[in-house]
Amino acid sequence: MVAFVLRRLAIAVPVILGILLIAFCFVHLLPGSPIQMLINPNDLSGPDSAKYLASLRAELGLNKPLPIQWLDWMGQLLKGNLGYSYQQQVPVTSLIGQRIGATVLLSVTALLLALAIAIPLGVVAALKQRSGFDYASVGLSMFAISIPIFFLGLMAIYVFSLRLGWLPPGGISTLGVAGSFSDTVRHLALPACVLSAVLVGPYVRYVRQSMLEVLGMDYIRTAIAKGAPRMRVVFRHALRNALIPLTTVLAIQIPALLAGTLVIETVFAWPGLGLLVYDAISNRDYPIILAVVMLSAALVVLFNLIADVVAAVLDPRIRL
Amino acid sequence: MSTSPLLPENIAATDAAATVSAAESRSAWQESPFRISMARFLRHRLAVAGLLILVALAVIAIFAPLISPYNPNATNLFLYQHPPSAAHLLGTDQEGRDVLSRLIYGARVSLTVGIAAAVSAGIVGLVLGLLAGFLGGWVDSIVMRLTEMVLSFPALVVIILIVAIIGPSLTTIIIVIALTQWPTGCRIVRQSTRSLKEMDFILTARAIGCSDFRIMLRHTLPSVLPPLTVALTVLSAEAILLEAALSFLGLGVNVPESSWGGMMQAAQSLTTLSSQPWLWLPPGIAIAVAVLAINFVGDGLRDAIDTRQQT
């Protein structure tokens, strides 16, 4: 097991270095010098700023060859320095810190909701292959993939907030009211449901496909032949094995979830990273966008690693 | 009758399916593989419906100047946000432009992005996938690590960053979508190239002295194209959704030009969302219909081409 994890980590290293290289290219593509990315713009006022900049340039090693600069930049990243926001003149990390909680709340709720909907749907669709239910669930997942998520969000607001008045149209809490649990849930309901629709589509297809494959296996036939109760065969023998590939699918869908979160936060004015990026677009505040790009990439690599390890724990064959 | 795979009747059903496919393979003596796939595709009713919708959309996009009742960019402040009427079937927007005309012209943007981005991503994926699968070794390792890197970035966020830096335009959007989406096709091409490499006809070609280049181009490429086409269909749907999301976020094609996602930008204000549904409902439905049609076609193509995966 340890050997497997180490081998998997070894493969991840070149990928991570490559990601950092791409991100470094982005830093150089950005308008403005990397110096503006690294230092607090407040330090730049005063008569000696030009001299100061030159000394800083040397001090930060910006006259060194590019590969060395890349290494230095990665050193800064390790120290947690993602640069400064052009607009708000505070470290990007602190801005992200303020917003990440809301994003995690939204995306994790959506993820759990999607699993709770997709697993039963996929299992029943596979058990009743070619039935009306099967076609309906496959068709539904097709619709969920095809409708633009912001359109779904707009329709949800239109119907449930503006016409029916059941739920608030946006934000994370009612203005001027101390945040309470039920208030947050009311605000969370619409965006989380809409966001889960992005994931339900692919999940249903994978669960159904994987369940169909497992149900065709010899050990399932054996279990039925020896007279095990049907429900026991479905849940104990089939489902447990059918869900293993889902761990990989969960990791593969992380980028889709992050992109969906970004759009949905804009539609519902949910004060998370997505809204931060949206505001950064209009302010041309590139360090923020870049930081979110890097953070997402890091998350994706991390979740792929975790998914592989979890799959190996669940299915010893993968370790070989 | 419940056709559960758990029940013994299912074995009979599998036998029946086997007989059918045997019959299919008998007729294969008279018919070309292309015709068999064609026949399978046509049996897929939703796929045919999707294809018809796409053809209709293409006709609308090509003949937009003839079909649209008004100039899509002509502003008229006397027609500020008029609801649908006989003169303006889908009403007018904040600048008094005819929504129906803008919708018709918007088809051009969406279809262009869908086709151009998928084809460019396909070409990059095809070349790298063929090289990786055929040459193997370090070329393969490098290409595979490269796909992993690109797949690690959420496409939308990277596209937002790049478009925000170099500025939005149709070409930029197409190129950037292609740059972030090529790995899917690349992996599929690599996979089929690797399995083809060991097949007898490739070994024969090698034995009679064909060059690597010729084997790739004349013998591997034709077999790799069908699965790549399926992947590209799905990808063009993805590209249309990405363009719509970008335009909705205000990073789409240049402003006077109409794009479905851009038309929906107005609905970010709650007043518009609530009292002018004709501004955002039609473009939203248009995107959903176009993407759904492409996805149905993709599904039909997958069933038609892939004989193994018949579920």
XYZ file of C-alpha atoms in Angstrom:
631
model
C 0.000 0.000 0.000
C 2.779 2.420 0.960
C 4.588 1.501 -2.247
C 1.451 2.221 -4.248
C 0.990 5.656 -2.667
C 4.659 6.515 -3.221
C 4.488 5.409 -6.860
C 1.331 7.457 -7.364
C 3.015 10.500 -5.748
C 6.023 10.080 -8.038
C 3.762 10.337 -11.075
C 2.099 13.433 -9.634
C 5.383 15.332 -9.209
C 6.058 16.099 -12.905
C 2.402 17.037 -13.336
C 2.543 19.473 -10.419
C 5.797 20.990 -11.718
C 4.188 21.360 -15.151
C 1.138 23.054 -13.654
C 3.392 25.469 -11.784
C 5.290 26.145 -15.017
C 2.051 26.968 -16.850
C 0.976 29.192 -13.954
C 4.366 30.937 -14.034
C 3.848 31.604 -17.754
C 0.521 33.210 -16.836
C 2.303 35.448 -14.319
C 4.553 36.691 -17.117
C 1.634 37.129 -19.501
C -0.105 39.418 -17.041
C 0.005 43.134 -17.733
C 2.297 44.764 -15.171
C 5.576 43.379 -13.869
C 5.841 40.405 -11.501
C 7.032 42.908 -8.915
C 3.519 44.262 -8.676
C 2.336 40.730 -8.062
C 4.647 40.187 -5.139
C 4.820 43.424 -3.180
C 2.291 45.567 -1.451
C 1.459 48.466 -3.802
C 1.296 50.786 -0.759
C 5.089 50.497 -0.491
C 5.410 52.141 -3.892
C 4.469 55.699 -3.022
C 7.216 58.215 -2.237
C 9.973 60.021 -4.116
C 12.511 57.208 -4.086
C 10.140 54.611 -5.504
C 12.090 54.174 -8.765
C 15.306 53.535 -6.887
C 13.471 51.317 -4.473
C 11.971 49.333 -7.349
C 15.390 48.819 -8.921
C 16.879 47.580 -5.671
C 13.840 45.409 -5.141
C 14.206 44.049 -8.649
C 17.732 42.925 -7.816
C 16.714 41.745 -4.382
C 13.830 39.676 -5.742
C 16.100 38.260 -8.397
C 14.160 39.594 -11.373
C 17.453 40.102 -13.228
C 18.279 36.422 -12.882
C 17.624 33.919 -15.705
C 14.011 32.755 -16.044
C 14.450 29.188 -14.725
C 15.953 30.590 -11.499
C 13.061 33.062 -11.274
C 10.663 30.161 -11.606
C 12.309 28.405 -8.665
C 12.187 31.611 -6.593
C 8.538 32.088 -7.451
C 7.737 28.543 -6.334
C 9.587 29.281 -3.082
C 7.271 32.253 -2.560
C 4.254 30.020 -3.239
C 5.464 27.574 -0.588
C 5.553 30.464 1.872
C 1.911 31.114 1.002
C 2.537 34.268 -1.014
C 0.088 34.388 -3.917
C 0.677 38.078 -4.630
C -1.358 41.194 -3.896
C -4.725 42.266 -5.222
C -4.257 45.261 -7.567
C -7.545 46.777 -6.476
C -7.812 46.164 -2.756
C -4.069 46.150 -2.034
C -4.189 43.240 0.373
C -2.621 39.798 -0.011
C -4.690 37.576 -2.299
C -4.460 34.774 0.264
C -6.403 36.777 2.839
C -9.144 37.587 0.281
C -9.393 33.909 -0.602
C -9.451 33.022 3.083
C -12.496 35.253 3.622
C -14.415 33.705 0.749
C -13.439 30.040 0.664
C -15.813 28.986 3.448
C -18.919 29.970 1.490
C -17.653 28.175 -1.614
C -16.859 24.995 0.293
C -20.298 25.054 1.921
C -22.018 25.455 -1.452
C -19.999 22.908 -3.401
C -19.942 20.212 -0.734
C -23.725 20.506 -0.249
C -24.222 20.263 -4.014
C -21.884 17.272 -4.206
C -23.691 15.362 -1.444
C -27.069 16.246 -2.941
C -25.942 15.008 -6.354
C -24.758 11.702 -4.897
C -27.984 11.270 -2.932
C -29.988 11.730 -6.134
C -27.728 9.963 -8.619
C -26.885 6.704 -6.811
C -30.492 5.519 -6.288
C -31.443 6.716 -9.779
C -28.520 4.937 -11.415
C -29.014 1.714 -9.443
C -32.735 1.462 -10.195
C -32.135 2.362 -13.854
C -29.596 -0.463 -14.113
C -31.866 -2.969 -12.336
C -34.737 -2.110 -14.652
C -32.702 -1.776 -17.814
C -34.718 -0.725 -20.879
C -37.747 0.133 -18.748
C -39.550 3.450 -18.815
C -37.718 4.419 -15.622
C -34.368 3.656 -17.255
C -35.104 5.800 -20.303
C -36.490 8.571 -18.092
C -33.410 8.721 -15.859
C -30.991 8.584 -18.798
C -33.037 11.265 -20.565
C -33.074 13.394 -17.412
C -29.308 13.173 -17.066
C -29.002 14.194 -20.726
C -31.137 17.286 -20.050
C -29.094 18.116 -16.960
C -25.878 18.035 -19.003
C -27.310 20.116 -21.840
C -28.988 23.014 -20.056
C -26.573 25.877 -19.354
C -26.249 26.063 -15.599
C -26.813 29.827 -15.422
C -30.068 29.397 -17.361
C -31.210 26.761 -14.863
C -30.245 29.169 -12.066
C -32.163 32.059 -13.624
C -35.254 29.885 -14.071
C -34.989 28.685 -10.458
C -34.846 32.276 -9.208
C -37.703 33.285 -11.512
C -39.985 30.467 -10.375
C -39.124 29.920 -6.710
C -38.158 33.423 -5.615
C -39.874 35.926 -7.878
C -43.119 34.112 -8.731
C -43.716 31.806 -5.761
C -41.702 33.795 -3.232
C -40.640 30.669 -1.362
C -36.908 31.229 -1.220
C -34.573 34.242 -1.334
C -33.152 35.025 -4.802
C -29.545 35.367 -3.695
C -26.947 36.117 -1.051
C -25.962 33.964 1.878
C -28.035 35.591 4.630
C -30.861 38.070 5.067
C -29.506 41.614 5.361
C -29.624 43.110 8.825
C -30.507 39.816 10.474
C -27.996 37.857 12.497
C -27.116 34.723 10.545
C -28.980 31.688 11.798
C -28.848 28.078 10.641
C -32.311 28.055 9.077
C -31.627 31.358 7.312
C -28.453 29.951 5.739
C -30.277 26.786 4.668
C -32.984 28.870 2.984
C -30.336 30.812 1.068
C -28.354 27.671 0.279
C -31.294 25.647 -1.077
C -31.611 27.097 -4.599
C -27.928 27.451 -5.553
C -27.057 24.023 -4.131
C -29.912 22.305 -5.993
C -29.039 23.996 -9.287
C -25.336 23.266 -8.875
C -26.014 19.597 -8.107
C -27.779 19.319 -11.481
C -24.377 19.692 -13.198
C -23.111 16.616 -11.378
C -26.245 14.461 -11.371
C -26.123 13.967 -15.148
C -22.695 12.348 -15.378
C -23.071 10.532 -12.032
C -26.296 8.780 -13.071
C -24.662 7.578 -16.273
C -21.585 6.242 -14.483
C -23.497 4.538 -11.668
C -25.854 2.915 -14.176
C -23.033 1.784 -16.475
C -20.892 0.448 -13.644
C -23.860 -1.303 -12.027
C -24.749 -2.978 -15.343
C -21.175 -4.213 -15.700
C -21.068 -5.624 -12.165
C -24.490 -7.275 -12.511
C -23.149 -9.227 -15.488
C -20.300 -10.714 -13.425
C -20.055 -14.387 -12.518
C -20.036 -13.790 -8.756
C -23.434 -12.119 -8.984
C -24.792 -15.159 -10.817
C -23.225 -17.332 -8.097
C -24.838 -15.250 -5.366
C -28.258 -15.595 -7.011
C -27.699 -19.283 -7.648
C -26.886 -20.001 -4.033
C -30.176 -18.355 -3.138
C -29.075 -15.072 -1.566
C -32.002 -12.652 -1.178
C -32.314 -10.269 -4.112
C -31.876 -7.075 -2.085
C -28.793 -8.541 -0.432
C -27.282 -9.335 -3.836
C -28.012 -5.829 -5.094
C -26.645 -3.968 -2.096
C -23.993 -6.226 -0.562
C -22.576 -7.847 -3.673
C -23.235 -5.512 -6.583
C -23.488 -1.920 -5.331
C -20.344 -2.085 -3.213
C -18.287 -3.021 -6.229
C -20.140 -0.760 -8.628
C -19.353 2.312 -6.529
C -15.557 1.873 -6.691
C -15.207 3.502 -10.136
C -17.339 6.373 -8.820
C -14.439 7.558 -6.623
C -12.469 8.246 -9.810
C -15.490 9.896 -11.427
C -15.877 12.160 -8.381
C -12.302 13.365 -8.873
C -12.726 13.776 -12.644
C -15.790 15.953 -12.096
C -14.073 18.301 -9.618
C -13.126 20.828 -12.356
C -16.740 20.791 -13.588
C -17.939 21.368 -10.034
C -15.547 24.299 -9.560
C -16.541 25.880 -12.880
C -20.202 25.377 -12.044
C -19.703 26.947 -8.612
C -18.120 29.981 -10.234
C -21.102 30.594 -12.519
C -23.721 29.766 -9.902
C -22.164 32.103 -7.330
C -22.451 34.902 -9.881
C -26.105 34.136 -10.592
C -27.081 33.860 -6.920
C -24.707 36.541 -5.574
C -23.261 33.861 -3.282
C -20.228 35.512 -1.621
C -17.633 32.838 -2.405
C -14.581 32.504 -4.640
C -16.703 32.600 -7.808
C -18.084 36.013 -6.991
C -14.550 37.107 -6.051
C -13.376 36.067 -9.530
C -16.372 37.745 -11.168
C -15.601 41.041 -9.422
C -11.917 40.596 -10.277
C -12.824 40.286 -13.985
C -14.523 43.664 -14.044
C -11.717 45.272 -11.989
C -8.997 43.642 -14.121
C -7.577 42.299 -10.850
C -5.526 39.505 -12.428
C -3.644 38.185 -9.355
C -6.961 37.094 -7.852
C -8.020 35.183 -10.969
C -4.578 33.592 -11.241
C -4.632 32.562 -7.583
C -8.021 30.902 -8.034
C -6.715 29.120 -11.157
C -3.768 27.748 -9.175
C -5.910 26.841 -6.189
C -8.325 24.926 -8.412
C -5.502 23.080 -10.153
C -4.011 22.148 -6.784
C -7.398 20.860 -5.624
C -7.838 18.805 -8.777
C -4.416 17.165 -8.405
C -5.054 16.523 -4.715
C -8.478 14.975 -5.311
C -7.152 12.791 -8.124
C -4.507 11.499 -5.712
C -7.040 10.860 -2.967
C -9.419 9.154 -5.400
C -6.682 6.821 -6.629
C -5.646 5.913 -3.099
C -9.256 5.367 -1.981
C -9.942 3.214 -5.041
C -6.824 1.168 -4.225
C -7.969 0.703 -0.634
C -11.414 -0.421 -1.779
C -10.202 -2.605 -4.632
C -6.924 -4.430 -3.932
C -6.585 -5.377 -7.628
C -5.725 -1.756 -8.501
C -2.631 -1.848 -6.277
C -0.977 -4.439 -8.490
C -42.320 -7.948 -17.849
C -39.426 -6.782 -15.761
C -36.250 -7.514 -17.680
C -33.964 -7.586 -14.689
C -30.401 -8.673 -15.421
C -30.642 -10.701 -12.222
C -33.210 -13.095 -13.625
C -32.483 -16.128 -15.787
C -34.761 -14.897 -18.624
C -32.071 -12.367 -19.259
C -29.802 -15.101 -20.547
C -32.402 -15.849 -23.168
C -32.517 -12.163 -23.977
C -28.737 -12.129 -24.389
C -29.033 -15.112 -26.721
C -31.609 -13.248 -28.749
C -29.283 -10.273 -28.932
C -26.494 -12.576 -30.073
C -28.702 -13.924 -32.849
C -29.526 -10.415 -33.955
C -25.881 -9.425 -34.084
C -25.105 -12.641 -35.988
C -27.733 -11.641 -38.522
C -26.159 -8.213 -38.655
C -22.751 -9.667 -39.332
C -24.172 -11.915 -42.067
C -25.568 -8.916 -43.868
C -22.166 -7.308 -43.383
C -20.993 -9.426 -46.293
C -23.142 -7.323 -48.570
C -22.976 -3.997 -46.791
C -20.072 -1.728 -45.964
C -19.337 -0.918 -42.319
C -20.346 2.640 -43.066
C -23.810 1.542 -44.171
C -24.271 -0.631 -41.099
C -23.346 2.267 -38.828
C -25.613 4.522 -40.844
C -28.530 2.120 -40.431
C -27.897 1.875 -36.682
C -27.754 5.638 -36.387
C -31.054 6.049 -38.252
C -32.734 3.576 -35.887
C -31.851 5.930 -33.015
C -34.883 8.219 -33.212
C -33.604 10.901 -30.822
C -30.313 11.080 -32.688
C -32.135 11.610 -35.987
C -34.296 14.285 -34.368
C -31.129 15.936 -33.019
C -29.551 15.872 -36.463
C -32.621 17.480 -38.028
C -32.568 20.249 -35.400
C -28.878 20.879 -36.066
C -29.469 21.055 -39.815
C -32.287 23.528 -39.209
C -30.035 25.623 -36.932
C -27.277 25.566 -39.545
C -29.718 26.753 -42.229
C -30.909 29.531 -39.913
C -27.313 30.553 -39.163
C -26.250 30.562 -42.826
C -29.290 32.435 -44.111
C -29.601 34.727 -41.065
C -29.630 37.946 -43.161
C -32.545 36.637 -45.235
C -34.590 35.225 -42.362
C -34.252 37.808 -39.611
C -36.995 40.449 -39.715
C -34.761 43.329 -38.562
C -31.110 44.314 -38.399
C -29.935 42.643 -35.153
C -27.757 45.629 -34.203
C -30.136 48.456 -35.128
C -30.949 50.325 -31.934
C -34.153 52.263 -31.469
C -34.707 53.947 -28.138
C -38.427 54.363 -28.849
C -38.684 50.579 -28.614
C -37.141 50.256 -25.132
C -37.885 46.768 -23.787
C -41.179 46.310 -25.603
C -42.899 43.005 -24.817
C -43.547 40.563 -27.696
C -45.966 41.939 -30.293
C -46.951 41.249 -33.905
C -44.183 43.520 -35.176
C -41.540 42.143 -32.806
C -42.418 38.516 -32.165
C -40.015 38.169 -29.244
C -40.063 41.798 -28.146
C -37.148 44.241 -28.006
C -34.219 44.650 -25.618
C -32.768 47.512 -23.530
C -31.524 49.267 -26.654
C -34.643 48.607 -28.680
C -33.071 45.867 -30.778
C -35.289 43.081 -32.095
C -34.789 39.983 -29.873
C -35.814 37.492 -32.586
C -33.262 38.899 -35.041
C -30.539 38.789 -32.411
C -31.534 35.216 -31.591
C -31.210 34.234 -35.263
C -27.805 35.871 -35.589
C -26.742 34.337 -32.269
C -26.965 30.888 -33.867
C -23.983 31.900 -36.004
C -21.760 32.536 -32.974
C -22.756 29.365 -31.126
C -22.398 27.065 -34.127
C -19.106 28.665 -35.179
C -17.655 28.230 -31.702
C -18.967 24.668 -31.424
C -17.580 23.539 -34.774
C -14.327 25.505 -34.829
C -13.319 24.720 -31.246
C -14.112 21.010 -31.593
C -12.259 20.700 -34.915
C -9.148 22.526 -33.666
C -9.111 20.558 -30.405
C -9.606 17.412 -32.488
C -6.633 18.163 -34.743
C -4.294 18.796 -31.801
C -5.579 15.690 -30.009
C -5.310 13.580 -33.161
C -1.691 14.498 -33.909
C -0.466 14.129 -30.318
C -2.565 11.019 -29.697
C -1.285 9.272 -32.835
C 2.321 10.097 -31.975
C 1.936 9.034 -28.328
C 0.105 5.815 -29.103
C 2.254 4.826 -32.044
C 5.706 5.773 -30.843
C 5.175 4.941 -27.173
C 8.171 5.380 -24.841
C 9.144 8.863 -23.754
C 6.932 10.597 -26.336
C 3.968 8.800 -24.811
C 4.982 9.732 -21.250
C 5.398 13.391 -22.123
C 2.086 13.633 -23.978
C 0.232 11.823 -21.203
C 1.702 14.053 -18.465
C 0.761 17.045 -20.625
C -2.876 15.895 -20.831
C -2.920 15.442 -17.059
C -1.610 18.978 -16.555
C -4.159 20.530 -18.872
C -6.990 18.477 -17.375
C -6.036 19.725 -13.904
C -7.070 23.266 -14.723
C -10.823 23.907 -14.656
C -11.304 25.022 -18.264
C -13.695 27.865 -17.473
C -11.389 29.567 -14.959
C -8.339 29.353 -17.243
C -10.363 30.650 -20.180
C -11.598 33.526 -18.026
C -8.014 34.410 -17.058
C -6.691 34.287 -20.638
C -9.657 36.104 -22.157
C -9.453 38.750 -19.417
C -5.782 39.333 -20.270
C -5.839 39.345 -24.086
C -9.367 40.622 -24.440
C -12.462 38.854 -25.708
C -12.989 37.996 -29.366
C -14.489 35.059 -31.200
C -11.064 33.801 -32.338
C -9.574 34.060 -28.844
C -12.461 32.125 -27.353
C -12.219 29.370 -29.971
C -8.441 29.006 -29.577
C -8.542 29.005 -25.792
C -11.396 26.471 -25.661
C -9.443 24.252 -28.064
C -6.275 24.602 -25.972
C -8.045 23.441 -22.818
C -10.186 20.712 -24.411
C -7.801 18.736 -26.651
C -6.738 16.111 -24.023
C -10.048 14.179 -24.192
C -9.677 13.457 -27.903
C -5.952 12.856 -27.504
C -6.490 10.122 -24.923
C -9.097 8.375 -27.058
C -6.846 8.462 -30.143
C -3.881 7.200 -28.132
C -5.914 4.356 -26.667
C -7.204 3.105 -30.013
C -3.802 3.572 -31.680
C -2.203 1.405 -29.017
C -4.691 -1.409 -29.487
C -4.465 -1.137 -33.293
C -0.667 -1.313 -33.189
C -0.716 -5.008 -32.313
C -3.305 -5.941 -34.922
C -2.353 -8.154 -37.846
C -3.003 -5.637 -40.591
C -0.668 -3.118 -38.999
C 1.985 -5.800 -38.432
C 1.589 -6.836 -42.093
C 1.987 -3.267 -43.253
C 5.136 -3.039 -41.177
C 6.388 -6.366 -42.517
C 6.083 -5.267 -46.157
C 8.163 -2.239 -45.253
C 5.738 0.649 -44.820
C 7.240 3.650 -43.056
C 5.946 4.660 -39.631
C 4.476 7.787 -41.154
C 2.593 5.835 -43.814
C 1.259 3.313 -41.294
C -0.012 6.127 -39.100
C -1.600 8.032 -41.943
C -2.985 5.281 -44.173
C -3.686 2.425 -41.781
C -4.191 3.801 -38.275
C -5.915 7.107 -38.987
C -9.076 5.679 -40.653
C -9.793 3.429 -37.664
C -9.130 6.170 -35.148
C -11.443 8.740 -36.712
C -14.837 7.231 -35.717
C -14.251 7.228 -31.922
C -12.636 10.659 -32.218
C -15.709 11.956 -34.031
C -17.929 10.816 -31.161
C -15.666 12.585 -28.651
C -15.649 15.737 -30.767
C -19.434 15.834 -30.942
C -19.627 15.912 -27.160
C -16.822 18.462 -27.156
C -18.642 20.845 -29.487
C -21.607 20.774 -27.102
C -19.180 21.574 -24.291
C -17.677 24.426 -26.321
C -21.088 25.986 -26.957
C -21.859 25.851 -23.222
C -18.464 27.404 -22.393
C -18.971 30.245 -24.873
C -22.441 30.864 -23.456
C -21.091 30.977 -19.893
C -18.268 33.331 -20.913
C -20.648 35.688 -22.728
C -23.015 35.555 -19.775
C -20.140 36.627 -17.511
C -19.396 39.496 -19.892
C -16.276 37.977 -21.467
C -17.842 36.876 -24.720
C -17.729 38.119 -28.282
C -17.482 41.854 -28.912
C -20.435 43.769 -27.666
C -22.602 44.828 -30.637
C -22.531 41.303 -32.039
C -25.266 39.101 -30.616
C -24.559 35.809 -28.889
C -27.039 33.692 -26.959
C -25.038 33.820 -23.739
C -24.510 37.568 -24.124
C -28.233 38.179 -24.588
C -28.823 36.590 -21.198
C -26.405 38.931 -19.456
C -29.240 41.402 -18.957
C -31.034 38.889 -16.756
C -28.381 39.336 -14.082
C -30.540 42.194 -12.872
C -33.508 40.974 -10.870
C -35.870 43.513 -12.451
C -35.157 42.232 -15.941
C -35.321 38.661 -14.721
C -38.688 39.290 -13.177
C -40.472 41.571 -15.651
C -38.796 41.017 -19.051
C -38.659 37.210 -19.438
C -38.671 37.566 -23.253
C -35.116 38.883 -22.974
C -33.568 35.812 -21.359
C -35.940 32.890 -21.862
C -35.569 32.508 -25.685
C -31.743 32.523 -25.785
C -31.634 30.119 -22.811
C -33.976 27.717 -24.576
C -31.988 28.115 -27.805
C -28.727 27.100 -26.094
C -30.386 24.144 -24.362
C -31.994 22.908 -27.592
C -28.771 23.204 -29.596
C -26.675 21.443 -26.947
C -29.301 18.744 -26.388
C -29.475 18.103 -30.146
C -25.695 17.726 -30.355
C -25.637 15.404 -27.345
C -28.359 13.210 -28.864
C -26.418 13.012 -32.115
C -23.301 12.125 -30.113
C -25.182 9.342 -28.337
C -26.498 7.985 -31.619
C -23.042 8.080 -33.177
C -21.574 6.266 -30.167
C -24.112 3.457 -30.474
C -23.679 3.315 -34.237
C -19.899 3.099 -34.151
C -19.143 1.191 -30.999
C -20.402 -2.359 -31.361
C -19.192 -3.459 -27.945
C -20.944 -0.883 -25.810
C -24.566 -1.798 -26.544
C -26.509 -1.114 -23.392
